[in-house]
PDB file of C-alpha atoms in Angstrom:
ATOM      1  CA  UNK A 260    -159.340  65.571 -82.327  1.00 93.00           C
ATOM      2  CA  UNK A 261    -157.552  61.945 -81.102  1.00 95.00           C
ATOM      3  CA  UNK A 262    -160.496  59.774 -82.794  1.00 96.00           C
ATOM      4  CA  UNK A 263    -160.161  62.584 -85.960  1.00 97.00           C
ATOM      5  CA  UNK A 264    -156.075  61.890 -85.896  1.00 97.00           C
ATOM      6  CA  UNK A 265    -154.537  59.334 -83.033  1.00 96.00           C
ATOM      7  CA  UNK A 266    -150.602  60.453 -84.614  1.00 97.00           C
ATOM      8  CA  UNK A 267    -151.346  64.033 -84.370  1.00 97.00           C
ATOM      9  CA  UNK A 268    -152.875  63.595 -80.974  1.00 97.00           C
ATOM     10  CA  UNK A 269    -150.061  62.180 -79.631  1.00 96.00           C
ATOM     11  CA  UNK A 270    -147.449  63.967 -81.261  1.00 97.00           C
ATOM     12  CA  UNK A 271    -149.530  67.079 -79.477  1.00 96.00           C
ATOM     13  CA  UNK A 272    -148.728  66.075 -76.595  1.00 95.00           C
ATOM     14  CA  UNK A 273    -145.644  64.533 -76.593  1.00 96.00           C
ATOM     15  CA  UNK A 274    -145.122  67.924 -77.432  1.00 95.00           C
ATOM     16  CA  UNK A 275    -146.761  69.470 -74.969  1.00 92.00           C
ATOM     17  CA  UNK A 276    -145.566  67.678 -71.706  1.00 87.00           C
ATOM     18  CA  UNK A 277    -142.443  65.833 -71.922  1.00 93.00           C
ATOM     19  CA  UNK A 278    -139.068  67.906 -72.915  1.00 94.00           C
ATOM     20  CA  UNK A 279    -136.996  66.081 -75.811  1.00 96.00           C
ATOM     21  CA  UNK A 280    -133.267  65.972 -75.961  1.00 95.00           C
ATOM     22  CA  UNK A 281    -133.318  65.370 -79.570  1.00 97.00           C
ATOM     23  CA  UNK A 282    -137.661  65.713 -81.206  1.00 96.00           C
ATOM     24  CA  UNK A 283    -138.094  63.087 -83.249  1.00 96.00           C
ATOM     25  CA  UNK A 284    -138.448  62.766 -86.916  1.00 97.00           C
ATOM     26  CA  UNK A 285    -141.682  60.880 -86.935  1.00 97.00           C
ATOM     27  CA  UNK A 286    -143.850  60.178 -84.855  1.00 97.00           C
ATOM     28  CA  UNK A 287    -145.397  56.759 -85.628  1.00 96.00           C
ATOM     29  CA  UNK A 288    -143.805  54.065 -88.261  1.00 96.00           C
ATOM     30  CA  UNK A 289    -145.599  50.706 -87.900  1.00 94.00           C
ATOM     31  CA  UNK A 290    -144.067  47.796 -90.381  1.00 93.00           C
ATOM     32  CA  UNK A 291    -145.878  44.987 -89.602  1.00 92.00           C
ATOM     33  CA  UNK A 292    -145.374  42.830 -86.536  1.00 93.00           C
ATOM     34  CA  UNK A 293    -143.139  46.084 -85.850  1.00 94.00           C
ATOM     35  CA  UNK A 294    -144.085  49.502 -84.355  1.00 95.00           C
ATOM     36  CA  UNK A 295    -142.739  52.558 -83.140  1.00 96.00           C
ATOM     37  CA  UNK A 296    -143.367  55.730 -81.938  1.00 96.00           C
ATOM     38  CA  UNK A 297    -140.893  58.554 -81.897  1.00 97.00           C
ATOM     39  CA  UNK A 298    -138.439  58.204 -83.702  1.00 97.00           C
ATOM     40  CA  UNK A 299    -135.085  59.211 -83.571  1.00 97.00           C
ATOM     41  CA  UNK A 300    -136.756  61.434 -80.708  1.00 97.00           C
ATOM     42  CA  UNK A 301    -134.254  61.193 -77.778  1.00 96.00           C
ATOM     43  CA  UNK A 302    -135.441  61.941 -73.588  1.00 95.00           C
ATOM     44  CA  UNK A 303    -134.331  60.739 -70.205  1.00 94.00           C
ATOM     45  CA  UNK A 304    -137.009  59.631 -68.426  1.00 93.00           C
ATOM     46  CA  UNK A 305    -135.319  60.554 -65.120  1.00 95.00           C
ATOM     47  CA  UNK A 306    -135.264  63.978 -66.256  1.00 95.00           C
ATOM     48  CA  UNK A 307    -139.007  64.222 -66.962  1.00 95.00           C
ATOM     49  CA  UNK A 308    -139.587  62.695 -63.466  1.00 95.00           C
ATOM     50  CA  UNK A 309    -138.048  64.760 -62.052  1.00 96.00           C
ATOM     51  CA  UNK A 310    -135.785  67.671 -63.261  1.00 96.00           C
ATOM     52  CA  UNK A 311    -137.866  69.510 -65.276  1.00 93.00           C
ATOM     53  CA  UNK A 312    -140.329  70.337 -62.016  1.00 94.00           C
ATOM     54  CA  UNK A 313    -136.973  71.640 -60.133  1.00 95.00           C
ATOM     55  CA  UNK A 314    -137.682  75.001 -61.336  1.00 92.00           C
ATOM     56  CA  UNK A 315    -141.908  75.092 -61.465  1.00 94.00           C
ATOM     57  CA  UNK A 316    -144.066  75.533 -58.426  1.00 94.00           C
ATOM     58  CA  UNK A 317    -143.626  71.066 -58.793  1.00 94.00           C
ATOM     59  CA  UNK A 318    -140.625  71.260 -56.427  1.00 97.00           C
ATOM     60  CA  UNK A 319    -141.058  70.733 -52.973  1.00 97.00           C
ATOM     61  CA  UNK A 320    -144.681  68.422 -54.104  1.00 97.00           C
ATOM     62  CA  UNK A 321    -145.002  65.312 -53.084  1.00 97.00           C
ATOM     63  CA  UNK A 322    -142.993  63.078 -55.360  1.00 97.00           C
ATOM     64  CA  UNK A 323    -143.790  60.014 -52.877  1.00 96.00           C
ATOM     65  CA  UNK A 324    -145.489  58.525 -50.260  1.00 96.00           C
ATOM     66  CA  UNK A 325    -144.260  55.986 -48.543  1.00 95.00           C
ATOM     67  CA  UNK A 326    -146.753  53.905 -45.784  1.00 91.00           C
ATOM     68  CA  UNK A 327    -144.997  51.665 -44.588  1.00 89.00           C
ATOM     69  CA  UNK A 328    -145.649  48.134 -42.934  1.00 84.00           C
ATOM     70  CA  UNK A 329    -145.790  47.793 -39.778  1.00 74.00           C
ATOM     71  CA  UNK A 330    -147.763  50.843 -40.266  1.00 72.00           C
ATOM     72  CA  UNK A 331    -147.461  52.147 -36.924  1.00 71.00           C
ATOM     73  CA  UNK A 332    -143.262  53.113 -38.417  1.00 77.00           C
ATOM     74  CA  UNK A 333    -142.597  56.018 -39.818  1.00 87.00           C
ATOM     75  CA  UNK A 334    -144.047  57.305 -43.362  1.00 90.00           C
ATOM     76  CA  UNK A 335    -141.584  59.091 -45.514  1.00 94.00           C
ATOM     77  CA  UNK A 336    -142.617  61.345 -48.160  1.00 97.00           C
ATOM     78  CA  UNK A 337    -140.238  62.430 -51.064  1.00 97.00           C
ATOM     79  CA  UNK A 338    -140.459  65.843 -53.064  1.00 97.00           C
ATOM     80  CA  UNK A 339    -139.903  66.228 -56.629  1.00 97.00           C
ATOM     81  CA  UNK A 340    -136.208  67.768 -55.055  1.00 98.00           C
ATOM     82  CA  UNK A 341    -135.936  65.324 -52.484  1.00 98.00           C
ATOM     83  CA  UNK A 342    -136.003  62.477 -54.556  1.00 98.00           C
ATOM     84  CA  UNK A 343    -133.868  64.160 -57.334  1.00 98.00           C
ATOM     85  CA  UNK A 344    -131.351  64.842 -54.568  1.00 98.00           C
ATOM     86  CA  UNK A 345    -131.751  61.133 -53.667  1.00 98.00           C
ATOM     87  CA  UNK A 346    -131.278  59.677 -57.340  1.00 98.00           C
ATOM     88  CA  UNK A 347    -128.660  61.517 -57.627  1.00 98.00           C
ATOM     89  CA  UNK A 348    -126.477  60.381 -55.302  1.00 98.00           C
ATOM     90  CA  UNK A 349    -127.583  57.058 -55.970  1.00 98.00           C
ATOM     91  CA  UNK A 350    -126.748  57.293 -59.368  1.00 98.00           C
ATOM     92  CA  UNK A 351    -122.974  58.145 -58.440  1.00 98.00           C
ATOM     93  CA  UNK A 352    -122.817  55.069 -56.607  1.00 98.00           C
ATOM     94  CA  UNK A 353    -123.896  53.206 -59.415  1.00 98.00           C
ATOM     95  CA  UNK A 354    -121.252  54.793 -61.440  1.00 98.00           C
ATOM     96  CA  UNK A 355    -118.309  55.043 -59.082  1.00 98.00           C
ATOM     97  CA  UNK A 356    -119.318  50.893 -59.031  1.00 97.00           C
ATOM     98  CA  UNK A 357    -118.390  51.092 -62.575  1.00 97.00           C
ATOM     99  CA  UNK A 358    -121.761  51.126 -64.604  1.00 98.00           C
ATOM    100  CA  UNK A 359    -122.334  53.076 -67.564  1.00 97.00           C
ATOM    101  CA  UNK A 360    -124.099  53.494 -69.983  1.00 97.00           C
ATOM    102  CA  UNK A 361    -125.937  50.379 -71.175  1.00 97.00           C
ATOM    103  CA  UNK A 362    -125.497  48.337 -68.718  1.00 98.00           C
ATOM    104  CA  UNK A 363    -127.895  45.536 -66.492  1.00 97.00           C
ATOM    105  CA  UNK A 364    -128.563  46.241 -63.438  1.00 98.00           C
ATOM    106  CA  UNK A 365    -130.512  44.090 -61.272  1.00 97.00           C
ATOM    107  CA  UNK A 366    -133.175  45.215 -59.007  1.00 98.00           C
ATOM    108  CA  UNK A 367    -134.489  43.270 -56.178  1.00 97.00           C
ATOM    109  CA  UNK A 368    -136.400  44.810 -53.364  1.00 97.00           C
ATOM    110  CA  UNK A 369    -139.070  45.103 -51.416  1.00 94.00           C
ATOM    111  CA  UNK A 370    -141.987  47.990 -51.815  1.00 92.00           C
ATOM    112  CA  UNK A 371    -139.831  51.044 -50.233  1.00 94.00           C
ATOM    113  CA  UNK A 372    -138.758  54.583 -52.177  1.00 96.00           C
ATOM    114  CA  UNK A 373    -135.702  52.794 -52.707  1.00 97.00           C
ATOM    115  CA  UNK A 374    -137.540  50.927 -56.036  1.00 97.00           C
ATOM    116  CA  UNK A 375    -138.563  54.607 -57.012  1.00 97.00           C
ATOM    117  CA  UNK A 376    -135.030  56.333 -56.834  1.00 98.00           C
ATOM    118  CA  UNK A 377    -132.391  52.904 -58.335  1.00 98.00           C
ATOM    119  CA  UNK A 378    -135.453  52.638 -61.208  1.00 98.00           C
ATOM    120  CA  UNK A 379    -134.759  56.602 -61.880  1.00 98.00           C
ATOM    121  CA  UNK A 380    -130.752  56.504 -61.288  1.00 98.00           C
ATOM    122  CA  UNK A 381    -130.214  53.720 -63.891  1.00 98.00           C
ATOM    123  CA  UNK A 382    -132.511  55.818 -66.576  1.00 97.00           C
ATOM    124  CA  UNK A 383    -130.787  59.007 -65.605  1.00 97.00           C
ATOM    125  CA  UNK A 384    -126.772  57.481 -66.581  1.00 97.00           C
ATOM    126  CA  UNK A 385    -128.259  55.067 -68.827  1.00 97.00           C
ATOM    127  CA  UNK A 386    -128.515  51.794 -67.280  1.00 98.00           C
ATOM    128  CA  UNK A 387    -130.972  48.887 -67.701  1.00 97.00           C
ATOM    129  CA  UNK A 388    -132.896  47.662 -65.017  1.00 97.00           C
ATOM    130  CA  UNK A 389    -134.504  44.035 -65.124  1.00 97.00           C
ATOM    131  CA  UNK A 390    -136.818  44.554 -61.287  1.00 97.00           C
ATOM    132  CA  UNK A 391    -137.140  41.400 -59.981  1.00 96.00           C
ATOM    133  CA  UNK A 392    -140.198  40.818 -57.305  1.00 95.00           C
ATOM    134  CA  UNK A 393    -139.246  41.181 -53.930  1.00 94.00           C
ATOM    135  CA  UNK A 394    -141.075  37.531 -53.209  1.00 92.00           C
ATOM    136  CA  UNK A 395    -139.619  35.657 -55.998  1.00 94.00           C
ATOM    137  CA  UNK A 396    -137.182  32.562 -54.989  1.00 94.00           C
ATOM    138  CA  UNK A 397    -133.269  32.919 -54.776  1.00 94.00           C
ATOM    139  CA  UNK A 398    -133.238  30.419 -58.002  1.00 96.00           C
ATOM    140  CA  UNK A 399    -135.678  33.108 -59.765  1.00 96.00           C
ATOM    141  CA  UNK A 400    -133.327  35.970 -59.354  1.00 96.00           C
ATOM    142  CA  UNK A 401    -130.156  34.109 -60.014  1.00 96.00           C
ATOM    143  CA  UNK A 402    -132.509  32.959 -63.767  1.00 96.00           C
ATOM    144  CA  UNK A 403    -133.646  36.719 -64.443  1.00 96.00           C
ATOM    145  CA  UNK A 404    -129.829  38.069 -63.379  1.00 96.00           C
ATOM    146  CA  UNK A 405    -127.809  36.007 -65.698  1.00 95.00           C
ATOM    147  CA  UNK A 406    -130.269  36.471 -68.446  1.00 95.00           C
ATOM    148  CA  UNK A 407    -129.968  39.625 -68.197  1.00 95.00           C
ATOM    149  CA  UNK A 408    -126.464  39.530 -67.525  1.00 96.00           C
ATOM    150  CA  UNK A 409    -126.606  42.255 -64.826  1.00 96.00           C
ATOM    151  CA  UNK A 410    -123.464  43.806 -63.277  1.00 96.00           C
ATOM    152  CA  UNK A 411    -124.792  44.687 -60.237  1.00 97.00           C
ATOM    153  CA  UNK A 412    -127.675  43.998 -57.532  1.00 97.00           C
ATOM    154  CA  UNK A 413    -129.569  46.672 -55.760  1.00 97.00           C
ATOM    155  CA  UNK A 414    -131.210  45.065 -52.905  1.00 97.00           C
ATOM    156  CA  UNK A 415    -131.687  44.762 -49.037  1.00 96.00           C
ATOM    157  CA  UNK A 416    -131.514  42.768 -46.437  1.00 95.00           C
ATOM    158  CA  UNK A 417    -135.182  42.190 -45.285  1.00 93.00           C
ATOM    159  CA  UNK A 418    -138.691  43.610 -45.174  1.00 91.00           C
ATOM    160  CA  UNK A 419    -141.889  42.847 -43.720  1.00 88.00           C
ATOM    161  CA  UNK A 420    -144.475  41.512 -45.672  1.00 87.00           C
ATOM    162  CA  UNK A 421    -148.533  40.770 -44.293  1.00 85.00           C
ATOM    163  CA  UNK A 422    -146.841  40.885 -40.390  1.00 83.00           C
ATOM    164  CA  UNK A 423    -143.550  38.939 -40.946  1.00 89.00           C
ATOM    165  CA  UNK A 424    -140.517  39.574 -41.330  1.00 90.00           C
ATOM    166  CA  UNK A 425    -139.147  38.031 -44.992  1.00 91.00           C
ATOM    167  CA  UNK A 426    -134.943  37.374 -45.084  1.00 93.00           C
ATOM    168  CA  UNK A 427    -134.804  38.532 -48.530  1.00 94.00           C
ATOM    169  CA  UNK A 428    -130.721  38.500 -47.700  1.00 95.00           C
ATOM    170  CA  UNK A 429    -130.862  34.309 -47.890  1.00 94.00           C
ATOM    171  CA  UNK A 430    -132.313  34.334 -51.363  1.00 93.00           C
ATOM    172  CA  UNK A 431    -130.315  37.087 -52.474  1.00 95.00           C
ATOM    173  CA  UNK A 432    -127.477  34.833 -51.537  1.00 94.00           C
ATOM    174  CA  UNK A 433    -128.718  32.250 -53.636  1.00 93.00           C
ATOM    175  CA  UNK A 434    -128.943  34.287 -56.619  1.00 92.00           C
ATOM    176  CA  UNK A 435    -125.916  35.965 -57.197  1.00 94.00           C
ATOM    177  CA  UNK A 436    -124.206  33.020 -57.302  1.00 92.00           C
ATOM    178  CA  UNK A 437    -122.730  31.986 -60.291  1.00 89.00           C
ATOM    179  CA  UNK A 438    -123.789  35.536 -61.624  1.00 89.00           C
ATOM    180  CA  UNK A 439    -121.863  38.420 -62.919  1.00 87.00           C
ATOM    181  CA  UNK A 440    -122.390  40.285 -60.094  1.00 87.00           C
ATOM    182  CA  UNK A 441    -119.211  40.293 -57.220  1.00 70.00           C
TER     183      UNK A 441
END
């Protein structure tokens, strides 16, 4: 089916597996060197990742399973409903900081569930997120925050990596100096 008509196949999958707030007018458009899928369609990835599962059997299924470092610490399991609640709480935190649709938010976190929570919260309110790998230097963070014109940076004080403590706060202080971030 996909080989015979790939555009029709992707249209069928998009109708079956995604909740659209506004259906697209054209499945695929290619004007070299640019191409577009689902032209004029509107959706929200946070809604599709979370909300649509709340009234189904997935509500209490694991959405995120996190194993910490060091491994002797408590692991975390967030169901779709747990994740939905955390994302909404954090979306409200962002809104209370003045973040709105179109604003940019930096995310400079280690590999913890809060990364997904922050990204989905940004998507929920229409803010653009810029994830910066937590091992990047403070100057690399600063360059990315300036380029993105980020208004807020989501980060942590530190984390464990390969048995060592990493001081993320130190790099963060360098990273926000001279940026729009308060």
